């Protein structure tokens, strides 16, 4: 899901919830105020920040207006429809894709990309998970083949 957000959190995204970090690089976090586990901040890409600002300007919206007028059920239906299309054109396994799988994918990719002993705690905080067991057992998947090959290369295991 979008930078680890839950489907029901998407409808509350607005540019007013962006916070520019106090750093030399241009970096932002998105404040999630209505999350299942309470308030948190999620890092967002500069590309997403630009798209959010562009959408706000195109819609002539105020900074505190929600950018996406959509409910959780609509997001889940969109993902189901895309999954069906992918299953028909690529692989039957796509038929099992859900909106929640996108959140799991974000957690797994972010974990392996961070390559740090602090990764689990940081991702749990960004994603709004309270239980380390729930996170590691249900959200932290295996690394992709591409990621495994890259890690093997950095370990000098490939020719």
XYZ file of N, CA and C in Angstrom:
477
model
N 0.854 -1.154 0.000
C 0.000 0.000 0.000
C 0.903 1.220 0.000
N 0.338 2.347 -0.309
C 1.080 3.585 -0.431
C 1.955 3.829 0.788
N 3.238 3.625 0.645
C 4.215 3.885 1.702
C 3.818 3.273 3.048
N 3.211 2.093 3.003
C 2.871 1.373 4.221
C 1.560 1.754 4.869
N 0.772 2.595 4.215
C -0.503 2.983 4.801
C -1.520 1.854 4.686
N -2.430 1.825 5.635
C -3.557 0.910 5.564
C -4.576 1.488 4.579
N -5.402 0.624 3.994
C -6.390 1.076 3.002
C -7.283 2.177 3.559
N -7.697 2.055 4.820
C -8.593 3.062 5.392
C -7.875 4.358 5.775
N -6.554 4.379 5.734
C -5.809 5.604 6.038
C -5.620 6.484 4.804
N -5.791 5.912 3.617
C -5.596 6.667 2.377
C -6.551 7.840 2.252
N -7.769 7.668 2.740
C -8.773 8.716 2.578
C -8.482 9.952 3.432
N -7.505 9.884 4.312
C -7.196 11.025 5.181
C -5.904 11.744 4.783
N -5.340 11.394 3.641
C -4.083 11.997 3.200
C -4.340 13.393 2.634
N -3.592 14.365 3.147
C -3.651 15.733 2.619
C -2.256 16.352 2.741
N -2.008 17.383 1.952
C -0.661 17.978 1.949
C -0.342 18.642 3.280
N -1.350 19.020 4.018
C -1.142 19.623 5.334
C -0.469 18.636 6.298
N -0.586 17.345 6.002
C 0.004 16.319 6.864
C 1.446 15.989 6.493
N 1.995 16.676 5.496
C 3.411 16.490 5.164
C 4.259 17.311 6.119
N 5.357 16.726 6.557
C 6.301 17.463 7.398
C 7.673 17.356 6.771
N 8.253 18.514 6.435
C 9.613 18.507 5.891
C 10.583 18.295 7.041
N 11.499 17.352 6.836
C 12.451 17.032 7.885
C 13.533 18.089 7.969
N 14.047 18.274 9.154
C 15.133 19.218 9.381
C 16.447 18.517 9.036
N 16.765 18.516 7.747
C 17.980 17.846 7.287
C 18.515 18.580 6.064
N 19.739 18.246 5.676
C 20.335 18.871 4.495
C 19.611 18.438 3.231
N 19.150 17.202 3.198
C 18.410 16.691 2.047
C 16.947 17.086 2.148
N 16.318 17.202 1.007
C 14.881 17.459 0.988
C 14.170 16.145 1.271
N 13.648 16.000 2.489
C 13.018 14.755 2.906
C 11.742 15.078 3.661
N 10.754 14.182 3.516
C 9.445 14.416 4.114
C 8.930 13.168 4.816
N 8.062 13.412 5.785
C 7.266 12.349 6.399
C 5.810 12.776 6.330
N 4.940 11.778 6.263
C 3.507 12.012 6.249
C 2.955 11.667 7.624
N 2.261 12.619 8.230
C 1.640 12.375 9.526
C 0.346 11.596 9.328
N 0.237 10.465 10.006
C -0.970 9.650 9.959
C -1.618 9.793 11.322
N -2.689 10.550 11.374
C -3.315 10.880 12.653
C -4.417 9.909 13.051
N -5.002 9.252 12.079
C -6.173 8.423 12.392
C -5.878 6.939 12.221
N -4.635 6.569 12.415
C -4.267 5.172 12.219
C -4.853 4.247 13.271
N -4.884 2.983 12.938
C -5.423 1.945 13.820
C -4.716 1.927 15.178
N -3.419 2.203 15.170
C -2.638 2.187 16.406
C -2.264 3.595 16.864
N -2.987 4.587 16.364
C -2.737 5.958 16.792
C -1.866 6.734 15.821
N -1.369 7.834 16.291
C -0.601 8.781 15.512
C 0.773 8.216 15.198
N 1.253 8.453 13.954
C 2.611 8.092 13.566
C 3.029 8.914 12.367
N 4.310 8.844 12.023
C 4.825 9.491 10.820
C 5.469 8.439 9.932
N 5.192 8.545 8.630
C 5.686 7.587 7.647
C 6.554 8.342 6.651
N 7.773 7.862 6.384
C 8.589 8.535 5.369
C 7.965 8.368 3.987
N 7.983 9.431 3.193
C 7.445 9.379 1.841
C 8.492 9.876 0.855
N 8.435 9.352 -0.346
C 9.401 9.733 -1.373
C 9.146 11.167 -1.834
N 10.188 11.809 -2.338
C 10.030 13.162 -2.870
C 9.103 13.138 -4.093
N 9.111 12.027 -4.836
C 8.205 11.894 -5.982
C 6.749 11.933 -5.515
N 6.431 11.239 -4.434
C 5.073 11.256 -3.913
C 4.700 12.650 -3.416
N 5.615 13.327 -2.758
C 5.350 14.685 -2.277
C 5.007 15.592 -3.457
N 5.786 15.487 -4.540
C 5.516 16.306 -5.732
C 4.144 15.989 -6.320
N 3.797 14.705 -6.372
C 2.492 14.312 -6.910
C 1.349 14.803 -6.028
N 1.542 14.737 -4.715
C 0.516 15.227 -3.799
C 0.291 16.717 -3.994
N 1.375 17.473 -4.098
C 1.257 18.928 -4.284
C 0.628 19.257 -5.633
N 0.981 18.492 -6.666
C 0.409 18.713 -7.988
C -1.101 18.440 -7.952
N -1.501 17.346 -7.326
C -2.917 17.000 -7.220
C -3.681 18.071 -6.453
N -3.093 18.560 -5.400
C -3.723 19.630 -4.614
C -3.932 20.868 -5.484
N -2.909 21.234 -6.260
C -2.998 22.427 -7.104
C -4.003 22.245 -8.243
N -4.006 21.070 -8.875
C -4.935 20.805 -9.982
C -6.372 20.878 -9.483
N -6.607 20.373 -8.287
C -7.958 20.370 -7.722
C -8.300 21.689 -7.026
N -7.335 22.624 -6.984
C -7.503 23.888 -6.257
C -7.958 23.627 -4.824
N -7.366 22.617 -4.237
C -7.739 22.210 -2.876
C -6.923 22.992 -1.848
N -7.468 23.078 -0.646
C -6.723 23.644 0.476
C -5.792 22.571 1.020
N -4.766 22.997 1.733
C -3.775 22.063 2.265
C -4.381 21.041 3.220
N -5.489 21.400 3.880
C -6.096 20.471 4.831
C -7.201 19.600 4.220
N -7.416 19.711 2.895
C -8.425 18.885 2.219
C -7.838 17.539 1.825
N -8.633 16.504 1.993
C -8.198 15.157 1.613
C -7.993 15.094 0.110
N -6.897 14.470 -0.299
C -6.558 14.386 -1.715
C -7.297 13.275 -2.440
N -7.654 12.233 -1.725
C -8.302 11.078 -2.333
C -9.635 10.859 -1.622
N -10.713 10.999 -2.360
C -12.036 10.755 -1.785
C -12.418 9.312 -2.093
N -11.917 8.418 -1.286
C -12.151 6.996 -1.524
C -12.215 6.280 -0.187
N -13.034 5.255 -0.142
C -13.149 4.464 1.075
C -12.379 3.161 0.931
N -12.127 2.535 2.031
C -11.368 1.285 2.103
C -11.893 0.234 1.119
N -13.203 0.086 1.044
C -13.795 -0.913 0.147
C -13.457 -0.665 -1.314
N -13.395 0.610 -1.702
C -13.042 0.941 -3.088
C -11.602 0.558 -3.383
N -10.716 0.852 -2.468
C -9.302 0.492 -2.650
C -9.171 -1.018 -2.780
N -9.851 -1.738 -1.915
C -9.779 -3.205 -1.961
C -10.345 -3.743 -3.281
N -11.417 -3.133 -3.766
C -12.012 -3.551 -5.037
C -11.058 -3.264 -6.202
N -10.381 -2.101 -6.196
C -9.418 -1.769 -7.251
C -8.306 -2.811 -7.300
N -7.792 -3.157 -6.136
C -6.704 -4.141 -6.088
C -7.199 -5.505 -6.576
N -8.402 -5.892 -6.178
C -8.971 -7.172 -6.665
C -9.094 -7.187 -8.185
N -9.553 -6.069 -8.764
C -9.698 -5.983 -10.216
C -8.346 -6.074 -10.919
N -7.359 -5.392 -10.384
C -6.010 -5.459 -10.955
C -5.462 -6.872 -10.814
N -5.713 -7.485 -9.671
C -5.240 -8.851 -9.434
C -5.849 -9.815 -10.458
N -7.128 -9.650 -10.746
C -7.784 -10.510 -11.732
C -7.159 -10.323 -13.112
N -6.898 -9.063 -13.483
C -6.258 -8.790 -14.777
C -4.873 -9.418 -14.852
N -4.109 -9.290 -13.783
C -2.763 -9.875 -13.750
C -2.818 -11.401 -13.815
N -3.789 -11.972 -13.135
C -3.926 -13.432 -13.141
C -4.240 -13.934 -14.549
N -5.036 -13.171 -15.284
C -5.395 -13.580 -16.646
C -4.232 -13.444 -17.618
N -3.370 -12.448 -17.392
C -2.297 -12.174 -18.356
C -0.933 -12.696 -17.942
N -0.733 -12.973 -16.655
C 0.606 -13.360 -16.196
C 0.636 -14.725 -15.508
N 0.056 -14.761 -14.329
C 0.185 -15.944 -13.485
C -1.055 -16.043 -12.598
N -1.600 -17.241 -12.471
C -2.807 -17.425 -11.653
C -2.621 -17.013 -10.194
N -1.386 -17.027 -9.695
C -1.145 -16.661 -8.295
C -1.581 -15.228 -7.986
N -1.619 -14.365 -9.005
C -2.022 -12.975 -8.785
C -3.455 -12.866 -8.285
N -4.288 -13.864 -8.544
C -5.693 -13.789 -8.126
C -5.850 -13.686 -6.613
N -4.807 -14.026 -5.883
C -4.864 -14.007 -4.417
C -4.374 -12.680 -3.823
N -3.954 -11.749 -4.666
C -3.443 -10.457 -4.199
C -4.556 -9.644 -3.544
N -4.236 -9.049 -2.389
C -5.178 -8.161 -1.701
C -4.499 -6.827 -1.419
N -5.289 -5.833 -1.063
C -4.730 -4.529 -0.711
C -3.753 -4.673 0.460
N -4.057 -5.566 1.370
C -3.188 -5.746 2.537
C -1.830 -6.339 2.142
N -1.796 -7.117 1.056
C -0.524 -7.651 0.568
C 0.426 -6.533 0.154
N -0.119 -5.415 -0.303
C 0.724 -4.284 -0.687
C 1.422 -3.706 0.543
N 0.741 -3.694 1.655
C 1.330 -3.227 2.919
C 2.425 -4.193 3.378
N 2.163 -5.491 3.245
C 3.182 -6.496 3.584
C 4.419 -6.343 2.698
N 4.180 -6.124 1.406
C 5.289 -5.946 0.469
C 6.111 -4.729 0.843
N 5.451 -3.632 1.202
C 6.171 -2.428 1.631
C 7.048 -2.749 2.843
N 6.500 -3.448 3.818
C 7.252 -3.776 5.036
C 8.475 -4.633 4.703
N 8.288 -5.641 3.869
C 9.394 -6.538 3.526
C 10.473 -5.807 2.744
N 10.082 -5.062 1.711
C 11.067 -4.347 0.884
C 11.819 -3.310 1.711
N 11.104 -2.614 2.573
C 11.745 -1.591 3.404
C 12.710 -2.235 4.391
N 12.319 -3.344 4.984
C 13.180 -4.037 5.934
C 14.507 -4.435 5.285
N 14.439 -5.090 4.148
C 15.665 -5.558 3.507
C 16.486 -4.406 2.920
N 15.838 -3.333 2.518
C 16.562 -2.183 1.974
C 17.328 -1.432 3.058
N 16.802 -1.433 4.282
C 17.471 -0.702 5.360
C 18.760 -1.373 5.807
N 18.778 -2.696 5.807
C 19.994 -3.426 6.146
C 20.606 -2.927 7.456
N 19.788 -2.906 8.493
C 20.213 -2.379 9.785
C 19.590 -3.199 10.907
N 20.294 -3.296 12.038
C 19.722 -4.024 13.167
C 18.569 -3.254 13.813
N 18.383 -2.002 13.428
C 17.261 -1.203 13.930
C 16.041 -1.303 13.013
N 16.160 -2.027 11.899
C 15.125 -2.017 10.863
C 13.748 -2.431 11.381
N 13.649 -3.508 12.131
C 12.338 -3.981 12.579
C 11.648 -2.921 13.433
N 12.338 -2.366 14.404
C 11.727 -1.359 15.274
C 11.304 -0.123 14.491
N 12.135 0.301 13.545
C 11.839 1.479 12.749
C 10.627 1.255 11.854
N 10.587 0.139 11.161
C 9.464 -0.156 10.276
C 8.175 -0.350 11.081
N 8.274 -0.981 12.232
C 7.090 -1.129 13.086
C 6.542 0.246 13.468
N 7.423 1.170 13.792
C 6.983 2.517 14.166
C 6.361 3.223 12.956
N 7.007 3.140 11.794
C 6.483 3.776 10.585
C 5.152 3.165 10.165
N 5.039 1.848 10.257
C 3.844 1.149 9.793
C 2.731 1.063 10.810
N 3.023 1.393 12.060
C 1.993 1.385 13.092
C 1.708 0.017 13.684
N 2.724 -0.839 13.754
C 2.536 -2.154 14.392
C 2.973 -2.067 15.843
N 2.218 -2.676 16.738
C 2.550 -2.696 18.153
C 3.297 -3.966 18.555
N 2.960 -5.066 17.928
C 3.499 -6.354 18.333
C 4.613 -6.812 17.384
N 5.796 -7.018 17.954
C 6.923 -7.500 17.161
C 6.628 -8.886 16.587
N 5.978 -9.742 17.369
C 5.643 -11.086 16.890
C 4.684 -11.028 15.708
N 3.650 -10.207 15.812
C 2.692 -10.078 14.706
C 3.410 -9.557 13.466
N 4.263 -8.562 13.651
C 4.980 -7.990 12.514
C 5.886 -9.024 11.846
N 6.731 -9.679 12.629
C 7.699 -10.594 12.017
C 7.039 -11.852 11.460
N 5.952 -12.309 12.066
C 5.298 -13.531 11.602
C 4.335 -13.293 10.436
N 3.706 -12.114 10.392
C 2.656 -11.882 9.401
C 2.983 -10.854 8.330
N 3.990 -10.028 8.547
C 4.254 -8.951 7.594
C 5.637 -9.029 6.965
N 6.577 -9.578 7.665
C 7.935 -9.625 7.140
C 8.094 -10.895 6.312
N 8.024 -10.723 5.006
C 8.125 -11.857 4.092
C 9.570 -12.153 3.718
N 9.727 -13.156 2.863
C 11.065 -13.496 2.411
C 11.518 -12.460 1.387
N 12.798 -12.332 1.232
C 13.349 -11.375 0.284
C 13.047 -11.824 -1.143
N 12.971 -10.858 -2.053
C 12.748 -11.192 -3.463
C 14.020 -11.840 -4.015
N 13.896 -12.559 -5.118
C 15.060 -13.183 -5.742
C 16.087 -12.130 -6.152
N 15.602 -11.000 -6.668
C 16.512 -9.913 -7.062
C 17.302 -9.399 -5.861
N 16.610 -9.225 -4.738
C 17.257 -8.748 -3.517
C 18.257 -9.783 -2.999
N 17.896 -11.069 -3.050
C 18.799 -12.126 -2.603
C 20.065 -12.135 -3.443
N 19.911 -12.000 -4.761
C 21.076 -11.983 -5.663
C 21.967 -10.775 -5.355
N 21.356 -9.631 -5.090
C 22.124 -8.428 -4.761
C 22.907 -8.609 -3.445
N 22.249 -9.211 -2.448
C 22.925 -9.461 -1.162
C 24.067 -10.465 -1.357
N 23.823 -11.482 -2.166
C 24.855 -12.477 -2.435
C 26.027 -11.841 -3.144
N 25.746 -10.915 -4.053
C 26.816 -10.200 -4.765
C 27.658 -9.389 -3.779
N 26.998 -8.694 -2.848
C 27.742 -7.873 -1.886
C 28.559 -8.731 -0.917
N 28.170 -9.994 -0.761
C 28.942 -10.923 0.091
C 30.041 -11.628 -0.690
N 30.145 -11.339 -1.973
C 31.171 -11.977 -2.803
C 30.863 -13.423 -3.147
N 29.585 -13.792 -3.120
C 29.206 -15.181 -3.384
C 28.993 -15.460 -4.869
N 28.930 -14.416 -5.701
C 28.695 -14.601 -7.121
C 29.983 -14.313 -7.898
N 30.107 -14.944 -9.022
C 31.321 -14.834 -9.839
C 31.524 -13.565 -10.533
